[in-house]
Amino acid sequence: MIKKILSNVILLLSFLFIIALAFYYYNEIQKEKISENKIKIVVTVGAIGGLLKEIGGLRVEIINLAKGAHAHEVQILPSDLKTIKDAKIIFKIGYKLDDWVDKLAKENNISIKQLDKNVDLIKSKNIVNPHYWLSLKNLKGIAKDIYITLVDIDPNYSEYYFKNYQKFLVKLDELKNYEENFKNIKNKKIIVTHSALDYLAQELNLKIVGYLKTEEGRDLSVKEFYNLVNLIKKENVKIIIAEKGFITESVRQFAKIYNLKLVEIDPLEVMNLEKENIIDIMKDNLEKIYKSMI
């Protein structure tokens, strides 16, 4: 009796193993099929590449012209011209942040797509703040634009793109819970290093009292600095939120002198597409800001 039971168990386990093995090889074959003849897409900002990685998956080869630099600092090299050859499309942000890519697209006969169709823009003195990707709502809008474009240029894999797009939306919606957490924060007044953080601050209903850099990116004048210090005292500001890579020794000293918590967040602009993913970075940003306020 025991031998018969053991024999049946072994047969069942063998059957399950064969099924699992067949399923594994089927998935591997599907991956190879999807990866064949990838479409080459050029991006100018790490955040766009991060979204493209989520939705395009194995079907796309991402060419990031920024290569770890800020979009307005990019210098096109002769090797880049060879790299972008046969690219299907270039995704850009626009509003003078990466408009240098327009000439590149024209000279190489590559289609170009600005990803601002489904986003809310912030304007100051009729000038659009181009860092619109640093917002959960706008990330969703950009993702929609990317998804629609991928289906348009590579329709045979529309179902694959749709599944990836839906999975990304689920993960993004999970981060919306953080907005509820911020509703219970009493003091939401902050200082930021740069206007790139305006979108995230607006989404979390944080009040930006002042900036350590002007809208043009220059250092504050003596008068502007004096006014900022007075505002910090008057408004009881406790926190500086700074972009990764923008925390200089002077920023650290400023925070120390005026007893401000210094919070470093990743603006997604120079993210490493091979090692990082956009959801984890945004989650980390939200956690850092929230923990600094409780």
Coordinates of N, CA and C in Angstrom, one line a residue, residues 126-294:
N126 N 4.2 82.9 -18.1 CA 3.9 82.4 -19.4 C 5.0 81.4 -19.9
I127 N 5.9 81.0 -19.1 CA 6.9 80.0 -19.4 C 6.6 78.7 -18.8
V128 N 6.6 77.6 -19.6 CA 6.3 76.3 -19.1 C 7.4 75.7 -18.4
N129 N 7.2 75.2 -17.2 CA 8.2 74.4 -16.5 C 8.3 73.0 -17.2
P130 N 9.4 72.7 -17.8 CA 9.5 71.5 -18.6 C 9.7 70.2 -17.8
H131 N 9.8 70.2 -16.5 CA 10.1 69.0 -15.7 C 8.8 68.3 -15.3
Y132 N 7.9 68.2 -16.3 CA 6.5 67.7 -16.0 C 6.4 66.2 -15.7
W133 N 7.5 65.5 -15.9 CA 7.5 64.0 -15.6 C 7.5 63.7 -14.1
L134 N 7.9 64.7 -13.2 CA 8.1 64.5 -11.8 C 6.8 64.6 -11.1
S135 N 5.8 63.8 -11.5 CA 4.4 63.8 -10.9 C 3.8 62.5 -11.3
L136 N 3.1 61.8 -10.3 CA 2.5 60.5 -10.6 C 1.4 60.7 -11.7
K137 N 0.6 61.7 -11.6 CA -0.4 61.9 -12.6 C 0.2 62.1 -14.0
N138 N 1.2 62.9 -14.1 CA 1.8 63.2 -15.4 C 2.6 61.9 -15.9
L139 N 3.2 61.2 -15.0 CA 3.8 59.9 -15.4 C 2.8 59.0 -16.1
K140 N 1.6 59.0 -15.5 CA 0.5 58.2 -16.1 C 0.2 58.7 -17.5
G141 N 0.1 60.0 -17.7 CA -0.2 60.6 -19.0 C 0.9 60.4 -20.0
I142 N 2.2 60.5 -19.6 CA 3.3 60.2 -20.5 C 3.3 58.7 -20.9
A143 N 3.0 57.9 -19.9 CA 3.0 56.4 -20.2 C 1.9 56.1 -21.3
K144 N 0.7 56.8 -21.2 CA -0.3 56.6 -22.2 C 0.1 57.0 -23.5
D145 N 0.8 58.1 -23.6 CA 1.3 58.6 -24.9 C 2.3 57.6 -25.5
I146 N 3.2 57.1 -24.7 CA 4.2 56.1 -25.1 C 3.5 54.8 -25.6
Y147 N 2.6 54.3 -24.8 CA 1.8 53.1 -25.2 C 1.2 53.2 -26.5
I148 N 0.4 54.3 -26.7 CA -0.3 54.6 -28.0 C 0.7 54.6 -29.2
T149 N 1.8 55.3 -29.0 CA 2.8 55.4 -30.0 C 3.4 54.0 -30.4
L150 N 3.7 53.2 -29.4 CA 4.3 51.9 -29.6 C 3.4 51.0 -30.4
V151 N 2.1 51.1 -30.0 CA 1.1 50.3 -30.8 C 1.0 50.8 -32.2
D152 N 1.1 52.0 -32.4 CA 1.0 52.6 -33.8 C 2.2 52.2 -34.7
I153 N 3.4 52.2 -34.1 CA 4.6 51.9 -34.9 C 4.9 50.4 -34.9
D154 N 4.4 49.6 -34.0 CA 4.7 48.2 -33.9 C 3.4 47.4 -33.6
P155 N 2.4 47.5 -34.4 CA 1.0 46.9 -34.1 C 1.0 45.4 -33.9
N156 N 1.9 44.7 -34.4 CA 1.9 43.2 -34.2 C 2.1 42.8 -32.8
Y157 N 2.6 43.7 -32.0 CA 2.8 43.4 -30.6 C 2.0 44.3 -29.6
S158 N 0.8 44.7 -30.2 CA -0.1 45.6 -29.4 C -0.5 44.9 -28.1
E159 N -0.8 43.6 -28.1 CA -1.2 42.9 -26.9 C -0.1 42.9 -25.9
Y160 N 1.1 42.7 -26.3 CA 2.2 42.7 -25.4 C 2.4 44.1 -24.7
Y161 N 2.3 45.1 -25.5 CA 2.4 46.5 -25.0 C 1.3 46.8 -24.0
F162 N 0.1 46.3 -24.4 CA -1.1 46.6 -23.5 C -0.9 46.0 -22.1
K163 N -0.5 44.7 -22.1 CA -0.2 44.0 -20.8 C 0.8 44.8 -20.0
N164 N 1.9 45.2 -20.6 CA 2.9 45.9 -19.9 C 2.4 47.3 -19.4
Y165 N 1.6 47.9 -20.2 CA 1.1 49.2 -19.8 C 0.1 49.1 -18.6
Q166 N -0.7 48.1 -18.6 CA -1.7 47.8 -17.5 C -0.9 47.5 -16.2
K167 N 0.1 46.7 -16.3 CA 0.9 46.3 -15.2 C 1.5 47.6 -14.6
F168 N 2.0 48.4 -15.4 CA 2.7 49.7 -14.9 C 1.7 50.6 -14.2
L169 N 0.5 50.7 -14.8 CA -0.6 51.5 -14.2 C -0.9 51.0 -12.8
V170 N -1.0 49.7 -12.6 CA -1.3 49.2 -11.3 C -0.2 49.5 -10.3
K171 N 1.0 49.4 -10.7 CA 2.1 49.8 -9.8 C 2.1 51.3 -9.5
L172 N 1.8 52.1 -10.5 CA 1.8 53.5 -10.3 C 0.6 53.9 -9.4
D173 N -0.5 53.3 -9.5 CA -1.7 53.6 -8.7 C -1.4 53.2 -7.2
E174 N -0.6 52.2 -7.0 CA -0.2 51.9 -5.6 C 0.5 53.0 -4.9
L175 N 1.2 53.8 -5.6 CA 2.0 54.9 -5.1 C 1.1 56.1 -4.7
K176 N -0.2 56.1 -5.3 CA -1.1 57.1 -5.0 C -1.5 57.2 -3.5
N177 N -1.3 56.0 -2.8 CA -1.7 56.0 -1.4 C -0.9 57.0 -0.6
Y178 N 0.3 57.3 -1.1 CA 1.2 58.3 -0.4 C 0.5 59.6 -0.3
E179 N -0.3 60.0 -1.3 CA -1.0 61.3 -1.3 C -1.9 61.4 -0.1
E180 N -2.5 60.2 0.3 CA -3.4 60.2 1.5 C -2.6 60.5 2.8
N181 N -1.4 59.9 2.8 CA -0.5 60.1 4.0 C -0.2 61.6 4.2
F182 N 0.1 62.3 3.1 CA 0.5 63.7 3.3 C -0.7 64.6 3.7
K183 N -1.9 64.1 3.6 CA -3.1 64.9 4.0 C -3.0 65.2 5.5
N184 N -2.4 64.3 6.3 CA -2.4 64.5 7.7 C -1.2 65.3 8.2
I185 N -0.3 65.7 7.3 CA 0.8 66.5 7.7 C 0.4 68.0 7.9
K186 N 0.8 68.5 9.1 CA 0.4 69.9 9.4 C 1.3 71.0 8.7
N187 N 2.6 70.8 8.9 CA 3.5 71.8 8.3 C 4.0 71.3 7.0
K188 N 3.5 71.8 5.9 CA 3.9 71.3 4.6 C 4.7 72.4 3.8
K189 N 5.3 73.3 4.6 CA 6.1 74.3 3.9 C 7.5 73.9 3.7
I190 N 8.1 74.1 2.5 CA 9.4 73.6 2.2 C 10.2 74.6 1.4
I191 N 11.5 74.5 1.4 CA 12.4 75.2 0.5 C 12.9 74.1 -0.5
V192 N 13.1 74.5 -1.8 CA 13.6 73.5 -2.7 C 14.8 74.2 -3.5
T193 N 15.6 73.3 -4.0 CA 16.8 73.8 -4.7 C 16.5 74.4 -6.1
H194 N 15.4 73.8 -6.7 CA 15.2 74.2 -8.1 C 13.7 74.0 -8.5
S195 N 13.3 74.7 -9.5 CA 11.8 74.6 -9.9 C 11.5 73.3 -10.5
A196 N 12.4 72.4 -10.7 CA 12.1 71.0 -11.2 C 11.2 70.3 -10.2
L197 N 11.2 70.7 -9.0 CA 10.4 70.0 -8.0 C 9.0 70.5 -7.8
D198 N 8.6 71.5 -8.6 CA 7.3 72.1 -8.5 C 6.2 71.2 -8.7
Y199 N 6.3 70.3 -9.7 CA 5.2 69.3 -10.0 C 5.0 68.4 -8.9
L200 N 6.0 67.8 -8.3 CA 5.8 66.9 -7.2 C 5.2 67.6 -6.0
A201 N 5.7 68.8 -5.7 CA 5.2 69.6 -4.6 C 3.7 69.9 -4.7
Q202 N 3.3 70.3 -5.9 CA 1.9 70.6 -6.2 C 1.1 69.4 -6.0
E203 N 1.5 68.2 -6.5 CA 0.8 67.0 -6.4 C 0.6 66.6 -4.9
L204 N 1.6 66.8 -4.1 CA 1.5 66.4 -2.7 C 0.9 67.5 -1.8
N205 N 0.5 68.6 -2.5 CA 0.0 69.8 -1.8 C 1.0 70.4 -0.8
L206 N 2.3 70.4 -1.2 CA 3.3 71.0 -0.3 C 3.4 72.5 -0.8
K207 N 3.7 73.3 0.2 CA 3.9 74.8 -0.1 C 5.3 75.1 -0.3
I208 N 5.8 75.5 -1.5 CA 7.1 75.9 -1.7 C 7.3 77.4 -1.3
V209 N 8.0 77.6 -0.2 CA 8.2 79.0 0.3 C 9.3 79.8 -0.5
G210 N 10.3 79.0 -1.0 CA 11.4 79.7 -1.7 C 12.3 78.7 -2.4
Y211 N 13.2 79.2 -3.2 CA 14.1 78.4 -4.0 C 15.6 78.8 -3.7
L212 N 16.5 77.9 -3.7 CA 17.9 78.2 -3.6 C 18.5 78.6 -4.9
K213 N 17.8 78.4 -6.0 CA 18.2 78.9 -7.3 C 17.1 79.6 -7.9
T214 N 17.4 80.6 -8.8 CA 16.3 81.3 -9.5 C 15.7 80.5 -10.6
E215 N 14.6 80.9 -11.2 CA 14.0 80.2 -12.3 C 15.0 80.0 -13.5
E216 N 15.9 81.0 -13.6 CA 16.9 80.9 -14.7 C 18.1 80.0 -14.3
G217 N 18.1 79.5 -13.1 CA 19.2 78.6 -12.6 C 20.4 79.3 -12.0
R218 N 20.3 80.6 -11.8 CA 21.5 81.3 -11.2 C 21.4 81.3 -9.7
D219 N 22.5 81.6 -9.0 CA 22.5 81.7 -7.6 C 21.7 83.0 -7.1
L220 N 21.2 83.0 -5.9 CA 20.5 84.1 -5.4 C 21.4 85.3 -5.2
S221 N 20.9 86.5 -5.4 CA 21.6 87.7 -5.1 C 21.6 87.9 -3.6
V222 N 22.3 88.8 -3.0 CA 22.3 89.1 -1.6 C 20.9 89.4 -1.1
K223 N 20.3 90.3 -1.8 CA 18.9 90.7 -1.4 C 17.9 89.5 -1.5
E224 N 18.0 88.7 -2.5 CA 17.1 87.5 -2.6 C 17.4 86.5 -1.5
F225 N 18.7 86.3 -1.2 CA 19.1 85.4 -0.1 C 18.5 85.9 1.2
Y226 N 18.7 87.2 1.5 CA 18.2 87.8 2.7 C 16.7 87.6 2.8
N227 N 15.9 87.8 1.7 CA 14.5 87.6 1.7 C 14.1 86.2 2.0
L228 N 14.9 85.2 1.5 CA 14.6 83.8 1.7 C 14.8 83.5 3.1
V229 N 15.9 83.9 3.8 CA 16.1 83.7 5.2 C 15.0 84.2 6.0
N230 N 14.5 85.4 5.7 CA 13.4 85.9 6.5 C 12.1 85.1 6.3
L231 N 11.9 84.6 5.1 CA 10.7 83.8 4.8 C 10.8 82.4 5.6
I232 N 12.0 81.9 5.7 CA 12.2 80.6 6.4 C 11.8 80.8 7.9
K233 N 12.2 81.9 8.5 CA 11.9 82.2 9.9 C 10.4 82.5 10.0
K234 N 9.9 83.3 9.1 CA 8.5 83.8 9.2 C 7.5 82.6 9.0
E235 N 7.8 81.7 8.1 CA 6.9 80.7 7.7 C 7.2 79.4 8.5
N236 N 8.2 79.4 9.3 CA 8.5 78.2 10.1 C 8.9 77.0 9.3
V237 N 9.7 77.2 8.3 CA 10.1 76.2 7.4 C 11.1 75.2 8.1
K238 N 10.9 73.9 7.9 CA 11.8 73.0 8.6 C 12.6 72.1 7.6
I239 N 12.3 72.2 6.3 CA 12.8 71.2 5.4 C 13.3 71.8 4.1
I240 N 14.4 71.3 3.6 CA 14.9 71.6 2.2 C 14.8 70.3 1.4
I241 N 14.2 70.4 0.3 CA 14.2 69.2 -0.6 C 15.1 69.6 -1.8
A242 N 16.1 68.7 -2.0 CA 17.1 69.0 -3.0 C 17.2 67.8 -4.0
E243 N 17.5 68.1 -5.2 CA 17.6 67.1 -6.3 C 19.0 66.4 -6.1
K244 N 19.0 65.1 -6.4 CA 20.2 64.3 -6.4 C 21.2 64.9 -7.3
G245 N 22.4 65.1 -6.8 CA 23.5 65.7 -7.6 C 23.6 67.2 -7.4
F246 N 22.6 67.8 -6.7 CA 22.6 69.3 -6.5 C 22.9 69.7 -5.1
I247 N 23.2 68.7 -4.3 CA 23.5 69.1 -2.9 C 25.0 69.4 -2.8
T248 N 25.3 70.7 -2.8 CA 26.7 71.2 -2.7 C 27.0 71.4 -1.2
E249 N 28.2 71.7 -0.9 CA 28.6 72.0 0.5 C 27.9 73.3 1.0
S250 N 27.7 74.2 0.1 CA 27.0 75.4 0.5 C 25.5 75.1 0.9
V251 N 24.9 74.2 0.2 CA 23.5 73.8 0.5 C 23.5 73.1 1.9
R252 N 24.5 72.2 2.1 CA 24.6 71.6 3.4 C 24.8 72.6 4.6
Q253 N 25.7 73.6 4.3 CA 25.9 74.6 5.3 C 24.7 75.4 5.6
F254 N 24.0 75.7 4.5 CA 22.7 76.5 4.7 C 21.7 75.8 5.5
A255 N 21.6 74.5 5.3 CA 20.6 73.7 6.1 C 21.1 73.6 7.5
K256 N 22.4 73.5 7.8 CA 22.9 73.4 9.1 C 22.7 74.7 9.9
I257 N 23.0 75.8 9.3 CA 22.9 77.1 9.9 C 21.5 77.5 10.3
Y258 N 20.5 77.1 9.4 CA 19.1 77.5 9.7 C 18.3 76.3 10.2
N259 N 19.0 75.2 10.6 CA 18.4 74.1 11.3 C 17.3 73.5 10.4
L260 N 17.6 73.2 9.2 CA 16.7 72.6 8.3 C 17.1 71.2 7.9
K261 N 16.1 70.3 7.9 CA 16.3 68.9 7.4 C 16.6 68.9 5.9
L262 N 17.6 68.2 5.5 CA 18.0 68.2 4.1 C 17.6 66.8 3.5
V263 N 16.6 66.9 2.6 CA 16.1 65.7 1.9 C 16.5 65.6 0.5
E264 N 17.2 64.5 0.1 CA 17.7 64.4 -1.3 C 16.7 63.4 -2.0
I265 N 16.2 63.9 -3.1 CA 15.4 63.0 -3.9 C 15.9 62.9 -5.4
D266 N 15.5 61.8 -6.0 CA 16.0 61.6 -7.4 C 15.0 62.2 -8.4
P267 N 15.4 63.1 -9.2 CA 14.4 63.8 -10.2 C 14.2 62.9 -11.4
L268 N 14.7 61.7 -11.5 CA 14.5 60.8 -12.6 C 15.2 61.2 -13.9
E269 N 15.8 62.3 -13.9 CA 16.3 62.8 -15.2 C 17.6 62.0 -15.6
V270 N 18.4 61.6 -14.7 CA 19.6 60.9 -15.1 C 19.6 59.4 -14.5
M271 N 18.5 58.8 -14.4 CA 18.4 57.5 -13.9 C 19.1 56.5 -14.8
N272 N 19.7 55.4 -14.1 CA 20.4 54.4 -14.8 C 19.4 53.3 -15.3
L273 N 19.1 53.3 -16.6 CA 18.1 52.4 -17.1 C 18.4 51.0 -17.0
E274 N 19.6 50.6 -16.8 CA 20.0 49.2 -16.7 C 19.8 48.7 -15.2
K275 N 20.0 49.5 -14.3 CA 20.0 49.1 -12.9 C 18.8 49.6 -12.1
E276 N 18.1 50.7 -12.6 CA 17.0 51.3 -11.8 C 15.7 51.2 -12.5
N277 N 14.6 51.2 -11.7 CA 13.3 51.3 -12.3 C 12.5 52.5 -11.7
I278 N 11.7 53.1 -12.5 CA 11.0 54.3 -12.2 C 10.1 54.2 -11.0
I279 N 9.4 53.1 -10.8 CA 8.5 52.9 -9.7 C 9.3 52.9 -8.3
D280 N 10.4 52.2 -8.3 CA 11.2 52.2 -7.0 C 11.7 53.5 -6.7
I281 N 12.2 54.3 -7.7 CA 12.7 55.6 -7.4 C 11.7 56.5 -6.9
M282 N 10.5 56.6 -7.5 CA 9.4 57.4 -7.1 C 8.9 57.0 -5.7
K283 N 8.9 55.7 -5.4 CA 8.5 55.3 -4.1 C 9.5 55.8 -3.0
D284 N 10.7 55.7 -3.3 CA 11.8 56.1 -2.4 C 11.7 57.6 -2.2
N285 N 11.4 58.4 -3.3 CA 11.3 59.8 -3.1 C 10.1 60.2 -2.2
L286 N 9.0 59.5 -2.4 CA 7.8 59.8 -1.5 C 8.0 59.4 -0.1
E287 N 8.7 58.3 0.1 CA 9.0 57.9 1.5 C 9.9 58.8 2.2
K288 N 10.9 59.3 1.5 CA 11.9 60.2 2.1 C 11.2 61.5 2.5
I289 N 10.4 62.1 1.6 CA 9.7 63.3 1.9 C 8.8 63.2 3.1
Y290 N 8.0 62.1 3.0 CA 7.0 61.8 4.1 C 7.7 61.7 5.5
K291 N 8.7 60.8 5.5 CA 9.4 60.6 6.8 C 10.0 61.8 7.4
S292 N 10.4 62.7 6.5 CA 11.1 64.0 7.0 C 10.0 64.9 7.6
M293 N 8.8 64.7 7.3 CA 7.7 65.6 7.8 C 7.0 65.1 9.0
I294 N 7.1 63.8 9.3 CA 6.3 63.3 10.5 C 7.2 63.4 11.8

